[in-house]
mmCIF file of C-alpha atoms in Angstrom:
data_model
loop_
_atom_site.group_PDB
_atom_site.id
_atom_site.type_symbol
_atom_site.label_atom_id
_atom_site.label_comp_id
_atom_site.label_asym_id
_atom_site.label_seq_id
_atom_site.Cartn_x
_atom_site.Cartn_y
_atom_site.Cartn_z
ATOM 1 C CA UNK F 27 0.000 0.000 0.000
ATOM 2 C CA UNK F 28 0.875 3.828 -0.583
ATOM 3 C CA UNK F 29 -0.128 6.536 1.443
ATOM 4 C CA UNK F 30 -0.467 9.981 0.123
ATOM 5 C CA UNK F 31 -0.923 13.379 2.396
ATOM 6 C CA UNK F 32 -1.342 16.907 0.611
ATOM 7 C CA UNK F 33 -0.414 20.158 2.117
ATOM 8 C CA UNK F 34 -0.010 23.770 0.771
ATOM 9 C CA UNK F 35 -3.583 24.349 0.355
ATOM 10 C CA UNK F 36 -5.629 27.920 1.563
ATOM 11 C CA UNK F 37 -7.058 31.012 0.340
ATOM 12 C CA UNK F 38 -5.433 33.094 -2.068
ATOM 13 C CA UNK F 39 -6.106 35.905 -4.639
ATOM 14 C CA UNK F 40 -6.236 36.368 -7.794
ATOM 15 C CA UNK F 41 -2.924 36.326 -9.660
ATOM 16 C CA UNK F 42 -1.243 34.936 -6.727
ATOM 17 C CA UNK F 43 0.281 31.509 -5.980
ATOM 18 C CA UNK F 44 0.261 28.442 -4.026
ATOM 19 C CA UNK F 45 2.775 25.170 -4.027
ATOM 20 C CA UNK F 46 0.527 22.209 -3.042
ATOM 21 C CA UNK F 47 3.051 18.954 -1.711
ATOM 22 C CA UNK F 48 1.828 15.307 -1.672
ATOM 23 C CA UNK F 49 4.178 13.134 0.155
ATOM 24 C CA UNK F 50 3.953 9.400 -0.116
ATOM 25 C CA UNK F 51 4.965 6.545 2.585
ATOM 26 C CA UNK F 52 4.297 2.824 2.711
ATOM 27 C CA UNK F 53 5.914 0.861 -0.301
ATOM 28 C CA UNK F 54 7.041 3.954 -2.358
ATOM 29 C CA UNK F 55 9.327 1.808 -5.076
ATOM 30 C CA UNK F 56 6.047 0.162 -6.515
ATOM 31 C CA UNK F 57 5.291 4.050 -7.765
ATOM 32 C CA UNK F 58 5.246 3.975 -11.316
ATOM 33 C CA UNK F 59 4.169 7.925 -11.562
ATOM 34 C CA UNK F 60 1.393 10.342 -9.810
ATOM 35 C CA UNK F 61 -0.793 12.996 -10.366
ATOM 36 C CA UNK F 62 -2.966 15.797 -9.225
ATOM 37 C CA UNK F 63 -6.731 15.934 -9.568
ATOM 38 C CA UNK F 64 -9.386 18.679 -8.536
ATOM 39 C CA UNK F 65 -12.882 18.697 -8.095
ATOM 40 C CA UNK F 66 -15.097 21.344 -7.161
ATOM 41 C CA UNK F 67 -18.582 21.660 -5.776
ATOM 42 C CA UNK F 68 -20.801 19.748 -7.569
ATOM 43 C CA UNK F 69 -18.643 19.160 -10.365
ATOM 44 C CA UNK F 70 -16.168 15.633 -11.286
ATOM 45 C CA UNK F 71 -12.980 15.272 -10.140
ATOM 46 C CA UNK F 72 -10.868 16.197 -13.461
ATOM 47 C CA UNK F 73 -7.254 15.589 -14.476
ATOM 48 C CA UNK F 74 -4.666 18.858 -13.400
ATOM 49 C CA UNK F 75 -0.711 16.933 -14.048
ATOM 50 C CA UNK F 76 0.748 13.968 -14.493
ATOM 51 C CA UNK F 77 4.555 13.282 -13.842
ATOM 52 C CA UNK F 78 5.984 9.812 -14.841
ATOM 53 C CA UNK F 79 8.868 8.351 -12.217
ATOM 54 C CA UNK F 80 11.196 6.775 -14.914
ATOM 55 C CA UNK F 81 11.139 8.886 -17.383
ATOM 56 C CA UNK F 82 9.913 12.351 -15.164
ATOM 57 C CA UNK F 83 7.726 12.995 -18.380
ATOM 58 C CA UNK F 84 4.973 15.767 -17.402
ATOM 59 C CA UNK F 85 1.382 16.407 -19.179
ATOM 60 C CA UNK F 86 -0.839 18.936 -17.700
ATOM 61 C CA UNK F 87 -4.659 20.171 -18.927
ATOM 62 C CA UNK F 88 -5.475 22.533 -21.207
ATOM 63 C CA UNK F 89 -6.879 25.078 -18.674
ATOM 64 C CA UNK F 90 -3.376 24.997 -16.757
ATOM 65 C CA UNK F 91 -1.023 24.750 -18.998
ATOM 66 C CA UNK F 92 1.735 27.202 -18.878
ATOM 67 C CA UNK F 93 0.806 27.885 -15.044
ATOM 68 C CA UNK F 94 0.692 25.253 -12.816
ATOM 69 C CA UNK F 95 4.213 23.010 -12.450
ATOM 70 C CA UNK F 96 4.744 19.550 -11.208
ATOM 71 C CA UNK F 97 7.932 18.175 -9.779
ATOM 72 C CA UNK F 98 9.126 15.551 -7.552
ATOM 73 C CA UNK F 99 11.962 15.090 -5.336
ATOM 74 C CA UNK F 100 13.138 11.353 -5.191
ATOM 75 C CA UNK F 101 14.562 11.614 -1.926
ATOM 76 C CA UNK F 102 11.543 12.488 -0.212
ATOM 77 C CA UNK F 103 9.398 10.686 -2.163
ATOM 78 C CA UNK F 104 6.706 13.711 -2.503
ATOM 79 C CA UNK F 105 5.651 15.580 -5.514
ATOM 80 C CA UNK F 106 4.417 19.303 -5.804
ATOM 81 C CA UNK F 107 2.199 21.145 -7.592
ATOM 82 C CA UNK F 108 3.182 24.927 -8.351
ATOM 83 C CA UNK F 109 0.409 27.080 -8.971
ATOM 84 C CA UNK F 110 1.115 30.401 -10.330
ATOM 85 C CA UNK F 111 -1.394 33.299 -11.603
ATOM 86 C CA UNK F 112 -4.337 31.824 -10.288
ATOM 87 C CA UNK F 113 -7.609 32.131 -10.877
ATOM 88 C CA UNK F 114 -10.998 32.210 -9.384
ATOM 89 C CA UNK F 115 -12.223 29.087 -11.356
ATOM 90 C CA UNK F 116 -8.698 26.645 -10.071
ATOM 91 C CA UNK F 117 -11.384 26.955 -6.861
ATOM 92 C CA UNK F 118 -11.244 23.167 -5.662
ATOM 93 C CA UNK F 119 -10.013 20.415 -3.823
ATOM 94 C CA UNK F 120 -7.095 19.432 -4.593
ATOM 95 C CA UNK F 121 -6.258 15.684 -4.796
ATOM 96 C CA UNK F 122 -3.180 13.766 -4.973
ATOM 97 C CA UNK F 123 -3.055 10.477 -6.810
ATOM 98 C CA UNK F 124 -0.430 7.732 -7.602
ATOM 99 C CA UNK F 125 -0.273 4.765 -9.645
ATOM 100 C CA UNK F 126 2.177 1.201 -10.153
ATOM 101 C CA UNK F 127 2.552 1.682 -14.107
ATOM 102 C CA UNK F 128 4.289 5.113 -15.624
ATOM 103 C CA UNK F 129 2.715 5.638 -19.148
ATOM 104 C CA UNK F 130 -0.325 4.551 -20.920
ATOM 105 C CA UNK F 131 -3.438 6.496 -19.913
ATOM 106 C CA UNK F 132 -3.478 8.845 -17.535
ATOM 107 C CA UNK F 133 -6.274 11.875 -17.170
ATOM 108 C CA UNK F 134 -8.703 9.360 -15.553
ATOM 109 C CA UNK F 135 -9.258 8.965 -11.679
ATOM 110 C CA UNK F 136 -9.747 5.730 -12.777
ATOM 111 C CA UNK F 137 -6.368 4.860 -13.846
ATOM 112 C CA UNK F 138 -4.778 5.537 -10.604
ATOM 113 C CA UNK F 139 -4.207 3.028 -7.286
ATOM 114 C CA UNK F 140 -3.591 5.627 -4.750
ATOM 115 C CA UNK F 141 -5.300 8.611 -3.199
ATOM 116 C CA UNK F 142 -4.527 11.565 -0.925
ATOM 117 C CA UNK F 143 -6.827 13.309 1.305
ATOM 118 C CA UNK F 144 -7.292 16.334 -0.510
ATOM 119 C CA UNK F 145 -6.130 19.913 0.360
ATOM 120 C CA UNK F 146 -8.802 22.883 -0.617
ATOM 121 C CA UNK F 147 -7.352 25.794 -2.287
ATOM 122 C CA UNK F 148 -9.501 28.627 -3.206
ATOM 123 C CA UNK F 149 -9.131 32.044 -5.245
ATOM 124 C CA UNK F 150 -11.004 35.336 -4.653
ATOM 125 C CA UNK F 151 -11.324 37.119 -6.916
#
């Protein structure tokens, strides 16, 4: 099993930024790759970024693209999430995921083993 705990999350304003961390414990080596979800109110939970462990190949959606970041740091076996010039509708929980496999599919909830807690971040505008 993998455990998964996000932190970083709060209240922010427009424009500003936040650096959500997911660290992972239990039997890190099976980790293949992980990724970051949100859902908000009412809404389903929807792809954010994906970083691969072997390769450290990224993807990210459309509607972040160009401002949110991940990364990873091996030797702490957690993962971040840089947010940058956000905006009132990257309102959400945030959600930390991780998986066995790196590659293949991605963007679906369903393709990952692993969840975090979540960690709400929201933007005023």
């Amino acid at each position: 099993q993998v455990q998964l705990v996000e932190s970083g999350g709060g209240l922010v304003q427009a424009g500003g930024s936040l650096r959500l961390s997911c660290a992972a414990s239990g039997r890190t080596f099976s980790i293949g790759a992980m990724g970051w979800f949100r859902q908000a109110p009412g809404k389903e939970r929807d792809f954010v970024a994906y970083r691969g462990w072997t390769f450290g190949n990224a993807d990210y959606a459309d509607s972040v693209a160009g401002r949110f970041t991940i990364s990873k740091d091996n030797a702490k076996n957690t993962v971040y999430l840089q947010m940058n010039n956000l905006k009132p509708e990257d309102t959400a929980i945030y959600y930390c995921a991780a998986r066995t496999r790196d590659g293949g599919r991605w963007s679906s909830p369903s393709d990952y083993d692993y969840w975090g807690q979540g960690t709400q971040v929201t933007v005023s505008s």
